[in-house]
Short mmCIF file of C-alpha atoms in Angstrom, two decimals:
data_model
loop_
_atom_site.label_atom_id
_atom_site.label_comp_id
_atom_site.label_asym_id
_atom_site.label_seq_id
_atom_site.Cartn_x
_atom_site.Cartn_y
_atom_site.Cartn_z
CA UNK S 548 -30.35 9.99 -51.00
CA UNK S 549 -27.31 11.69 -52.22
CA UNK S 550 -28.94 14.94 -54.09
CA UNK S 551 -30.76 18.07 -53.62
CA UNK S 552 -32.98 17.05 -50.49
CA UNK S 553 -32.43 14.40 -47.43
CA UNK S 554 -35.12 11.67 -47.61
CA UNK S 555 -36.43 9.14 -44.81
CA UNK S 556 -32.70 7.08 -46.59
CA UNK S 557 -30.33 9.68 -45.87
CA UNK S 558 -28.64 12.17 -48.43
CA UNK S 559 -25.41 14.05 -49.65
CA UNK S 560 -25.69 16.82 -52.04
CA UNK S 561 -23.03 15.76 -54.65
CA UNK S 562 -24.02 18.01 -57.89
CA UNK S 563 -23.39 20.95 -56.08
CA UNK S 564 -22.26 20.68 -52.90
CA UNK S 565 -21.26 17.57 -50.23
CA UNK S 566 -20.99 17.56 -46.76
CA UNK S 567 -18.47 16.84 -44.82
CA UNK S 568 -19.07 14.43 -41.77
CA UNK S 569 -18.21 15.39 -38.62
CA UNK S 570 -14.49 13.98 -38.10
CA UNK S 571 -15.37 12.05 -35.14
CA UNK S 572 -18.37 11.78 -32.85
CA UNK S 573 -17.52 11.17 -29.28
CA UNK S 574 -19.38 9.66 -26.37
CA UNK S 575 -18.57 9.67 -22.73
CA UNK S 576 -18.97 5.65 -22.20
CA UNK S 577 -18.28 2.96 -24.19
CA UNK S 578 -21.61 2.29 -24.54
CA UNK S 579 -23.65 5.57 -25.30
CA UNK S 580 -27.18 5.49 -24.26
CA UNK S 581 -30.25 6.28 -26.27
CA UNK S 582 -30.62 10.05 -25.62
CA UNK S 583 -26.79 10.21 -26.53
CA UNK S 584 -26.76 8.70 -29.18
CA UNK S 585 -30.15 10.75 -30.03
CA UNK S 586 -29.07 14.13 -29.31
CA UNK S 587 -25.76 13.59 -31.45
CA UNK S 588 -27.48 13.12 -34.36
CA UNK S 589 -29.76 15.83 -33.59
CA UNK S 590 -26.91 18.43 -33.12
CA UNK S 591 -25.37 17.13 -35.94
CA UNK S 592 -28.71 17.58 -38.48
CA UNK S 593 -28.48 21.01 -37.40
CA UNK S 594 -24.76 22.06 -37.52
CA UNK S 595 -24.83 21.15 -41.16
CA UNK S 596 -28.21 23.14 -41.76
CA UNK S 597 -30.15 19.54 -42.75
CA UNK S 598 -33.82 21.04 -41.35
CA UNK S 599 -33.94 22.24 -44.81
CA UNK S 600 -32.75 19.84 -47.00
CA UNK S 601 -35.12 16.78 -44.64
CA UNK S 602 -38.43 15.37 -46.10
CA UNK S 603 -40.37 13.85 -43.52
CA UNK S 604 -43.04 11.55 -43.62
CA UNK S 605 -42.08 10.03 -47.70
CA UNK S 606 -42.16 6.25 -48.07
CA UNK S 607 -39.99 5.32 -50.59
CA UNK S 608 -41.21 2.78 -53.00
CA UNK S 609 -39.01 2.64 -56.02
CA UNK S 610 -35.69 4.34 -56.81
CA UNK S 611 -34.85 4.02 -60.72
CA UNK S 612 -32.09 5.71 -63.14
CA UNK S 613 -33.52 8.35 -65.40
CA UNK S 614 -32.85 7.31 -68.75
CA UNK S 615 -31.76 11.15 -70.13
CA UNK S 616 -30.07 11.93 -67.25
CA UNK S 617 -28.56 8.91 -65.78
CA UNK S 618 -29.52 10.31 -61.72
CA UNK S 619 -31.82 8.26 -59.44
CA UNK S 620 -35.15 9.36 -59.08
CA UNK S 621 -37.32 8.52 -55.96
CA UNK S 622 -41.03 7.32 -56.42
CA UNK S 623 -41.23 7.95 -60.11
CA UNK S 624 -41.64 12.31 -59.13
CA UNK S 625 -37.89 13.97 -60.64
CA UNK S 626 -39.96 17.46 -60.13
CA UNK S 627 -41.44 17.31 -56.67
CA UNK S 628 -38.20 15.08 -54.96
CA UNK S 629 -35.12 16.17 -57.22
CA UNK S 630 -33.15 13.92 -59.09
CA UNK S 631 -29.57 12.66 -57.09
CA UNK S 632 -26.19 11.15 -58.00
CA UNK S 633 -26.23 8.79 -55.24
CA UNK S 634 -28.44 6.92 -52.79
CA UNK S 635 -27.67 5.50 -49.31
CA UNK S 636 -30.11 3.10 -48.37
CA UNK S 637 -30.03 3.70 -44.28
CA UNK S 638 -32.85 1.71 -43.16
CA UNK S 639 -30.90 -0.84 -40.69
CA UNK S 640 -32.16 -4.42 -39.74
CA UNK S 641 -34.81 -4.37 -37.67
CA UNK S 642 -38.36 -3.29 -38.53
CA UNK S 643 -41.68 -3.96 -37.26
CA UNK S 644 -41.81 -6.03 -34.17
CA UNK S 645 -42.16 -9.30 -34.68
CA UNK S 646 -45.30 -10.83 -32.68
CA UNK S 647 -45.84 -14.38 -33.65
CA UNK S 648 -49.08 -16.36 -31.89
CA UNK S 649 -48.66 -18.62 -29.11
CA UNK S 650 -50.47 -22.01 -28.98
CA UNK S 651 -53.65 -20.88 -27.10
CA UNK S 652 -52.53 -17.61 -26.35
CA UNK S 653 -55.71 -16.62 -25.51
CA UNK S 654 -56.22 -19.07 -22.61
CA UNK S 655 -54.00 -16.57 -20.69
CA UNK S 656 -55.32 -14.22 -18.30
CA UNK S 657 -53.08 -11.83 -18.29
CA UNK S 658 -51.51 -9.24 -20.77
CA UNK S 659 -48.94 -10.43 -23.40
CA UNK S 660 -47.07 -7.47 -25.23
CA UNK S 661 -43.93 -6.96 -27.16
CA UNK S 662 -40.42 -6.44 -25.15
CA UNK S 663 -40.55 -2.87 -27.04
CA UNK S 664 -43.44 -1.96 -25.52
CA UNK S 665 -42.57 -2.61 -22.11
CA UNK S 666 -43.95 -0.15 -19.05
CA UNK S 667 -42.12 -0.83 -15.87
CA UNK S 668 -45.73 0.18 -14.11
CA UNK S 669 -46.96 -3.33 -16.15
CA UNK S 670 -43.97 -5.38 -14.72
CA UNK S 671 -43.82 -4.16 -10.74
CA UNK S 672 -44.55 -7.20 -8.88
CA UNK S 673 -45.54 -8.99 -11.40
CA UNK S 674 -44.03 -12.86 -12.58
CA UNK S 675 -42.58 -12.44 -15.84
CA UNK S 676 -42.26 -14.63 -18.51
CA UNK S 677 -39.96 -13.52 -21.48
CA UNK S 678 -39.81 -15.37 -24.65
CA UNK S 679 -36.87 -15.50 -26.61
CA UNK S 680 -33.23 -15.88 -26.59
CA UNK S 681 -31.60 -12.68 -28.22
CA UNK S 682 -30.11 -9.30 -27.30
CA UNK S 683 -34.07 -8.35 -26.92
CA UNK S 684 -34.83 -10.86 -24.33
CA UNK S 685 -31.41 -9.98 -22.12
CA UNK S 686 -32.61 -6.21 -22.59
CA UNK S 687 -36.52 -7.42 -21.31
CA UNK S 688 -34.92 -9.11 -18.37
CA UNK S 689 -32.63 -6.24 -17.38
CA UNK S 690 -35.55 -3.96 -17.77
CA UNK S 691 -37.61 -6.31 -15.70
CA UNK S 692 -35.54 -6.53 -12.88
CA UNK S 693 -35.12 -2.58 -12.66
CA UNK S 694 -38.46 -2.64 -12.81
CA UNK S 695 -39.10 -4.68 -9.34
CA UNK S 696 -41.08 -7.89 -11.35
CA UNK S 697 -41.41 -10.57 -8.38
CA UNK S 698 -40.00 -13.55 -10.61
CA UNK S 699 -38.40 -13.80 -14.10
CA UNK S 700 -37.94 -16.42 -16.21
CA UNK S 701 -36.35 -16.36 -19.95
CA UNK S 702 -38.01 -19.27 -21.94
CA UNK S 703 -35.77 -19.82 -25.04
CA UNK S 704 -35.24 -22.37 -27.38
CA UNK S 705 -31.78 -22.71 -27.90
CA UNK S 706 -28.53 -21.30 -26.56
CA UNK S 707 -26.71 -18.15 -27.82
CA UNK S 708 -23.23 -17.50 -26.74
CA UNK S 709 -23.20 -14.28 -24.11
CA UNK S 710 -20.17 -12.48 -23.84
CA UNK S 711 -19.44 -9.43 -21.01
CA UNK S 712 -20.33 -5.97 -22.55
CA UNK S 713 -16.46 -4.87 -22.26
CA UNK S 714 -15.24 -3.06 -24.88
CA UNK S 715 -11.57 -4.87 -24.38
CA UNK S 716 -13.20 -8.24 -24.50
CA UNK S 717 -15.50 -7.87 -27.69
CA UNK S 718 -12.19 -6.11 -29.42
CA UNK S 719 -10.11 -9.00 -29.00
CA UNK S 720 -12.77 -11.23 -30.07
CA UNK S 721 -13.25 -9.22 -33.14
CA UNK S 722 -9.28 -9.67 -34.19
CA UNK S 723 -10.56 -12.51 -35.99
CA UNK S 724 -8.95 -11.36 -39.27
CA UNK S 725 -11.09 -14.65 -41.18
CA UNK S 726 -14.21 -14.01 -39.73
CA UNK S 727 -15.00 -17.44 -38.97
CA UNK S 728 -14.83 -20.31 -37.08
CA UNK S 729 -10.52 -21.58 -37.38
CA UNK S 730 -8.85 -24.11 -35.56
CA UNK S 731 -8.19 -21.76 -33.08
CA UNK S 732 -11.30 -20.84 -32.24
CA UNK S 733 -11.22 -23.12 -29.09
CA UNK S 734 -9.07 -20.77 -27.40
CA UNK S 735 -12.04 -17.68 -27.28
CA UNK S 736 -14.36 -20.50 -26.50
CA UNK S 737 -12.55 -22.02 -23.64
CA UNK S 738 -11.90 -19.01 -21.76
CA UNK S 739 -15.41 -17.43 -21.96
CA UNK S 740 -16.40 -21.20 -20.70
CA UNK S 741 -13.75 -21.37 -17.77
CA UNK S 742 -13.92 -17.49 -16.57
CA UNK S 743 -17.50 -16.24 -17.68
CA UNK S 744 -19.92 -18.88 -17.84
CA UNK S 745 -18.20 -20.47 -14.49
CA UNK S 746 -20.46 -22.56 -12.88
CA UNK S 747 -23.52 -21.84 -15.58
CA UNK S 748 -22.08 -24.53 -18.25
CA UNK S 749 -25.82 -25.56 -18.75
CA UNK S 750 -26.89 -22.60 -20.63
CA UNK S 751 -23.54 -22.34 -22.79
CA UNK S 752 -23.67 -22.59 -26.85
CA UNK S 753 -21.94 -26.10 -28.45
CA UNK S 754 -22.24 -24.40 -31.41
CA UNK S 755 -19.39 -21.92 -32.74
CA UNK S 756 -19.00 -18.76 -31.72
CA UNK S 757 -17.83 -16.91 -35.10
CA UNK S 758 -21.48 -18.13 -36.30
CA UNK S 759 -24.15 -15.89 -34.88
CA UNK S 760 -24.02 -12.48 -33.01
CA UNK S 761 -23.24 -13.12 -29.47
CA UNK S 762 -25.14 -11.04 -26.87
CA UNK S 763 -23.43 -8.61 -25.02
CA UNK S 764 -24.11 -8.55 -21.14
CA UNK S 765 -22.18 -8.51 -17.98
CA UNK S 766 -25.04 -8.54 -15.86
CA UNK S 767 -26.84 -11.51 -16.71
CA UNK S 768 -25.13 -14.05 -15.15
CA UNK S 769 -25.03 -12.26 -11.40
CA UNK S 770 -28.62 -11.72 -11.82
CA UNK S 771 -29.01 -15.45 -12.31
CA UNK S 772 -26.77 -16.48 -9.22
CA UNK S 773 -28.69 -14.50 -7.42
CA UNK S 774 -32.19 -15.81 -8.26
CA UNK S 775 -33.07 -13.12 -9.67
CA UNK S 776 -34.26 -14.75 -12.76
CA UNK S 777 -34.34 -17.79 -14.74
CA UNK S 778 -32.66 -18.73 -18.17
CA UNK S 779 -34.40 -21.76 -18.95
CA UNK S 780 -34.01 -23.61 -22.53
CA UNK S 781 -36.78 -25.49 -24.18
CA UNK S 782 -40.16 -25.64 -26.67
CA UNK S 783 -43.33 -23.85 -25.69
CA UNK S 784 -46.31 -26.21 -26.03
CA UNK S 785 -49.11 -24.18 -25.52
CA UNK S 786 -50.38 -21.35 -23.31
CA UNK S 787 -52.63 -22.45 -19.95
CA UNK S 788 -54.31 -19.61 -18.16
CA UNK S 789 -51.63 -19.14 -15.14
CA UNK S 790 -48.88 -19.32 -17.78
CA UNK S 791 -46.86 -21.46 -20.38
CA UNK S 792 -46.44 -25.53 -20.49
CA UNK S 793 -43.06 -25.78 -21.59
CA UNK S 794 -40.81 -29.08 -22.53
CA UNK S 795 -37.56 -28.21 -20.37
CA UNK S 796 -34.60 -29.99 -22.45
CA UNK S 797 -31.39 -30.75 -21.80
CA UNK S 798 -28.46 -29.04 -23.28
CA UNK S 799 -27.59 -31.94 -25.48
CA UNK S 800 -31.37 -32.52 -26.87
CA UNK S 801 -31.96 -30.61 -30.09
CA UNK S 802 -35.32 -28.31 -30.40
CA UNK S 803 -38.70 -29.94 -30.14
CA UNK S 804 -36.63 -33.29 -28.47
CA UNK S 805 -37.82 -34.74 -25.45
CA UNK S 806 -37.71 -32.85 -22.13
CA UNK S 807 -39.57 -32.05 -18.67
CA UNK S 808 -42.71 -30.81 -19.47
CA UNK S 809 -44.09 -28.38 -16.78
CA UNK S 810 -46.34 -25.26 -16.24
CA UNK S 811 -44.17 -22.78 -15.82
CA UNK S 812 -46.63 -19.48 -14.16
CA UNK S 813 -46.65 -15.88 -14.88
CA UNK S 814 -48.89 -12.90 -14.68
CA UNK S 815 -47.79 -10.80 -17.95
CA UNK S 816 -45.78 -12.41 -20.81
CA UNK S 817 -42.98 -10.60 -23.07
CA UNK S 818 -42.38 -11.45 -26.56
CA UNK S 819 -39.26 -10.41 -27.12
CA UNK S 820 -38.71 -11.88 -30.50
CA UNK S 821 -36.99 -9.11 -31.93
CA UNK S 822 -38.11 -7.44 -35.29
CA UNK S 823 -38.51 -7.97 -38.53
CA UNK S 824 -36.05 -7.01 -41.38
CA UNK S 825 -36.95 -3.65 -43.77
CA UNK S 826 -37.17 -4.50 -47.19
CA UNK S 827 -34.99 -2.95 -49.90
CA UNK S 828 -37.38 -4.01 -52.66
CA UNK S 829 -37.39 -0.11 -53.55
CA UNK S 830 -33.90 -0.96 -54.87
CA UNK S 831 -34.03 -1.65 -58.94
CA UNK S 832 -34.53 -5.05 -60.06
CA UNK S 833 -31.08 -5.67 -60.62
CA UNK S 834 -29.31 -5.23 -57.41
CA UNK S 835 -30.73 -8.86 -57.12
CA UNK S 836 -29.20 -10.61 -59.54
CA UNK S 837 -28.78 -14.76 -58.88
CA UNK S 838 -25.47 -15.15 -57.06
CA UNK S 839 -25.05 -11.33 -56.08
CA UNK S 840 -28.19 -10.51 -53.95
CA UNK S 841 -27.93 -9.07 -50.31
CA UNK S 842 -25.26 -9.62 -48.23
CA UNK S 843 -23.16 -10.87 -51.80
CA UNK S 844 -22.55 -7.38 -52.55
CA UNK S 845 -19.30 -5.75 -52.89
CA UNK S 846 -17.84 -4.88 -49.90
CA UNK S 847 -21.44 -6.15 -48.46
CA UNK S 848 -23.23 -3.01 -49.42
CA UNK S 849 -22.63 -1.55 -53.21
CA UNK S 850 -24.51 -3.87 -55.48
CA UNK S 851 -22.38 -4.90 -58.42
CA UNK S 852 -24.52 -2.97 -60.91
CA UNK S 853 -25.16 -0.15 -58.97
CA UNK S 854 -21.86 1.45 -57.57
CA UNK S 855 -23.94 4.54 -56.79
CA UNK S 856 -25.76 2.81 -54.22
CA UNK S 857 -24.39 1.73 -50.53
CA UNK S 858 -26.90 -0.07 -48.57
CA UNK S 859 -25.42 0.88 -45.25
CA UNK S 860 -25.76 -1.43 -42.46
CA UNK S 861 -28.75 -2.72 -44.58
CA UNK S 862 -27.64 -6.19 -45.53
CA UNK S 863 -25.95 -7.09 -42.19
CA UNK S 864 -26.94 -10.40 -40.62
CA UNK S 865 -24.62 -11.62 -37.83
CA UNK S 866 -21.18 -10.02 -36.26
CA UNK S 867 -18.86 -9.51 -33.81
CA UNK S 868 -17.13 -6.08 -32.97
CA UNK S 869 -17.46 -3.09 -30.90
CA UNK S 870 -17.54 0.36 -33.02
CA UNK S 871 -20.59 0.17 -35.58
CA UNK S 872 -20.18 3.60 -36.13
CA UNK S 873 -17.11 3.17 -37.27
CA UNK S 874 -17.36 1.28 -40.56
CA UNK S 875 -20.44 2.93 -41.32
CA UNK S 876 -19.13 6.35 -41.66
CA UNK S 877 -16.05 4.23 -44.05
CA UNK S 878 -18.57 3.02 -45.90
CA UNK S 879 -20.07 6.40 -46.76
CA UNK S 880 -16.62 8.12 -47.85
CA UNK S 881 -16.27 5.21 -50.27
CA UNK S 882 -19.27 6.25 -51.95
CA UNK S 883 -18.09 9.56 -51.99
CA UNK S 884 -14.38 8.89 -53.61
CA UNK S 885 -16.28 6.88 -55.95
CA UNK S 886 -18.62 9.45 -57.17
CA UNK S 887 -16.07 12.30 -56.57
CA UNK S 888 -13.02 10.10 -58.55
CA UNK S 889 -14.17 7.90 -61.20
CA UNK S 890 -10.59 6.41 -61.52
CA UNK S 891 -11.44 4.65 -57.96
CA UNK S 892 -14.10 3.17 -59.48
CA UNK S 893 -14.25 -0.54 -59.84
CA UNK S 894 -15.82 -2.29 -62.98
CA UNK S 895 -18.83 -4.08 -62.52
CA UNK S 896 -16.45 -7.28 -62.93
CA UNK S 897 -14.37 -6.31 -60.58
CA UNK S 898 -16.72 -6.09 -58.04
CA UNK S 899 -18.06 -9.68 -58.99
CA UNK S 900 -14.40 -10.65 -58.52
CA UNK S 901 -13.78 -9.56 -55.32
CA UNK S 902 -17.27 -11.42 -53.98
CA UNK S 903 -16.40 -14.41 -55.46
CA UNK S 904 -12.74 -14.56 -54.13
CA UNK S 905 -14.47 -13.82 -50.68
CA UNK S 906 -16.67 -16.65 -51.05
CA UNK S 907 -13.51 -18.89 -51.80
CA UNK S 908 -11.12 -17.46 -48.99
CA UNK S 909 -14.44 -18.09 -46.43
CA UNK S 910 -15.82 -21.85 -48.27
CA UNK S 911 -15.14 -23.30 -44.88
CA UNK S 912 -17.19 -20.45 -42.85
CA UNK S 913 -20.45 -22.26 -41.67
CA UNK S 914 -23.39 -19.71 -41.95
CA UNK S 915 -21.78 -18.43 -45.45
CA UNK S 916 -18.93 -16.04 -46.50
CA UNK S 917 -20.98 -12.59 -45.93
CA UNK S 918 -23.61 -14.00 -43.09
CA UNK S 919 -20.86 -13.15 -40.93
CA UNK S 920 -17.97 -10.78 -40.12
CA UNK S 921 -15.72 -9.53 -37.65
CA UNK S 922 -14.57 -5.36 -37.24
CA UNK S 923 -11.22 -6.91 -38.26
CA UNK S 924 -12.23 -8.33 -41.12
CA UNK S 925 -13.69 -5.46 -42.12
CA UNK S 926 -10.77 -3.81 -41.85
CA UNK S 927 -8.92 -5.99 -43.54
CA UNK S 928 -11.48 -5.57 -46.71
CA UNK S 929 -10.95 -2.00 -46.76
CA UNK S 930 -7.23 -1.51 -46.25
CA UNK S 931 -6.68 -4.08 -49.23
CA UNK S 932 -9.06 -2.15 -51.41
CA UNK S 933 -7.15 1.20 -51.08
CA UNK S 934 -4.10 -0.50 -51.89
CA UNK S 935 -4.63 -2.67 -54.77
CA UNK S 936 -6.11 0.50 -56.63
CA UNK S 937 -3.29 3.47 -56.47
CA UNK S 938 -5.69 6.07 -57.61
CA UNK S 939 -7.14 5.77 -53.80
CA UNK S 940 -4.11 6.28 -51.62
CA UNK S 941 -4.72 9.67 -51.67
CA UNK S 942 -8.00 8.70 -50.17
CA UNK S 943 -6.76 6.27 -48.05
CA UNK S 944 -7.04 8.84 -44.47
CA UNK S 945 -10.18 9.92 -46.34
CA UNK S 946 -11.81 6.77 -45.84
CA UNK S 947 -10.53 5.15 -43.03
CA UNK S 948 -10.49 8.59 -40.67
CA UNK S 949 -12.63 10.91 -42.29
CA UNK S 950 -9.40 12.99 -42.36
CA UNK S 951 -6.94 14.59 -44.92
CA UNK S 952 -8.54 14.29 -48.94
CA UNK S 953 -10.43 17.75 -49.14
CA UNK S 954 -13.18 18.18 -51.36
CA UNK S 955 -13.01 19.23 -54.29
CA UNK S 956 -12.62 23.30 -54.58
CA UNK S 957 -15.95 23.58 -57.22
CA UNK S 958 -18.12 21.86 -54.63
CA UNK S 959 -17.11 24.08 -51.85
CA UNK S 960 -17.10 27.39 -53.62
CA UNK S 961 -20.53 26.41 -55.12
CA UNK S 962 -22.07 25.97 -51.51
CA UNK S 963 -23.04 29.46 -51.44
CA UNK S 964 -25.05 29.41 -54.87
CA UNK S 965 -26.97 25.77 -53.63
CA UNK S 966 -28.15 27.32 -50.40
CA UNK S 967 -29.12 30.42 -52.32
CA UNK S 968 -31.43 28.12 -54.70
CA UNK S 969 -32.47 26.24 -51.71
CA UNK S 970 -33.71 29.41 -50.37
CA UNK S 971 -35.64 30.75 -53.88
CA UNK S 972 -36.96 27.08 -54.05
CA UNK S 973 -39.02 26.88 -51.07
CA UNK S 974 -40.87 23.19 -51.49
#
């Protein structure tokens, strides 16, 4: 929330003071890992004093407009939460786990768990079987592996393009200015097929691969040449008590075609099925309106009605790039040149405008015009933004560096009174 206290979806204090992000945020590999990326965010709550402004442990149910003020109010409570000028919905894409049922799942003698709650002490020695075909079941197998499991196999129902986790590679990728499948889209395609997948042709995509998130691993394959594991593509038919009867297709066959059936045997099962989506039914009603729900927003994240709010990485479905960090933090400055300068503010009709010309300039795109997007594209969205609107070239660094505009002198010099009514208004 963008207000007087920092709520489990983020917040800004704009009526009397705003924060400044750190410029940059720097890691030592391309690829941070989890306590990195962790104990970033941690040293950055606390440079900027946020222990005090953070309210743990509130679900947020509804966020509405206060009719006499105009501010967003969280859960219906203006007295005990603070009223705020702006919200930033931060809740990502991935939830719960998902754990869907097997056919006779319990047939099977021994344990079946989510690929999140994986113990390496479950998996030593152990045949694996992993379910699924996404960036969770490449993560289960790696993990597996590590762990010293005495077989793997990946049972997944269709294909998903797989490209190396090189920072060079998914950048060129991403200079895919249209963000979908072209004419020249062979040309990505072809090489990945001659020089990655090499001599594992079986388990590459037919379909397009500016559709659907490819996975990112440069492991995978080895660990397949060297028996290590198993990719194998099919339906599962039902669980037996030594493991999982599964219809082995062909590459060519669709799902649920005809195949090989076989038993193939484990000792523990993984469902790594990935997780299901958070909701952003706490938004107002009309962030949904027919033709401009989630991901038809402007610039995929401000609802045309609601300019105030930025649904940050909230409404993404499928991708290709290698910096998410990046547009998020552009994101979040063009809320704040919006509700700092209201002559960079669009019209509600302008916003509409710009969805529907994206929708036209990406008709052709196969999974729809905002199901997916390249880093380039993205770019491309926000430089032509700045410039068809002069009132935001002074923001241009602003947004796209987090360097050069300044706040404004009131909100700085009026730090010192906030934290000074923080501290007489101990919650």
């Amino acid at each position: 929330m963008v207000g007087q206290r920092v709520n489990s979806t983020s917040a800004l204090q704009i009526n009397s003071i705003m924060y400044r992000f750190h410029p940059t945020v720097r890691y030592k590999h391309a690829y941070p890992t989890q306590h990195e990326i962790r104990d970033q965010i941690v040293e950055l709550w606390k440079r900027y004093g946020l222990e005090e402004l953070t309210e743990f442990g509130t679900p947020i149910t509804s966020i509405q407009k206060a009719k006499s003020s105009g501010k967003w109010v969280i859960n219906d409570h203006p007295d005990k939460y603070g009223s705020f000028d702006g919200v930033i919905t931060a809740v990502g894409v991935c939830g719960e786990p998902k754990m869907p049922s097997l056919p006779d799942q319990n047939e099977f003698k021994g344990n079946i768990c989510h690929s999140s709650d994986l113990d390496g002490k479950d998996i030593k020695g152990k045949r694996a079987l992993i379910i699924g075909g996404g960036a969770s079941a490449i993560e289960a197998l790696e993990f597996a592996v590590q762990s010293g499991a005495s077989e793997i196999d990946v049972l997944s129902r269709s294909d998903k393009w797989i490209v190396p986790r090189n920072i060079l590679v998914q950048s060129l990728l991403a200079c895919n200015i249209w963000g979908e499948e072209t004419f020249l889209a062979w040309v990505p395609e072809w090489l990945l097929h001659k020089f990655f997948y090499r001599d594992l042709q079986d388990i590459a995509p037919e379909s397009g691969l500016f559709t659907t998130t490819p996975m990112a691993s440069s492991d995978l394959f080895n660990l397949i040449r060297e028996g290590k594991a198993r990719w194998l593509r099919g339906d599962i038919l039902s669980v037996k008590e030594d493991g999982i009867l599964f219809n082995h297709r062909s590459r060519e066959v669709p799902k649920g075609g005809s195949g090989r059936e076989k038993v193939v045997t484990g000792d523990i099962i993984i469902m790594a099925t990935g997780f299901k989506r958070p909701s952003l039914s706490f938004l107002p009603n009309d962030a949904f309106e027919q033709d401009y729900s989630p991901p038809d927003w402007y610039l995929q994240v401000f609802p045309p009605k609601h300019l105030s709010i930025c649904a940050n990485n909230s409404t993404y479905v499928n991708a290709i790039g290698t910096v998410g960090n990046v547009h998020i933090g552009i994101y979040t400055r063009f809320l704040l040149m919006f509700l700092t300068d209201p002559l960079t503010q669009p019209t509600e009709g302008r916003m509409k405008t710009w969805i529907n010309f994206t929708r036209w300039m990406k008709q052709g795109a196969p999974p729809g015009a905002f199901d997916f997007f390249t880093y380039t594209e993205l770019l491309y969205w926000f430089v032509f933004l700045v410039l068809v609107n002069p009132f935001r070239w002074k923001w241009a660094l602003f947004i796209l560096f987090g360097v050069g505009q300044m706040l404004p002198l009131k909100i700085v010099r009026e730090e010192g009174a906030f934290r000074r009514k923080l501290e007489s208004q101990r919650y």
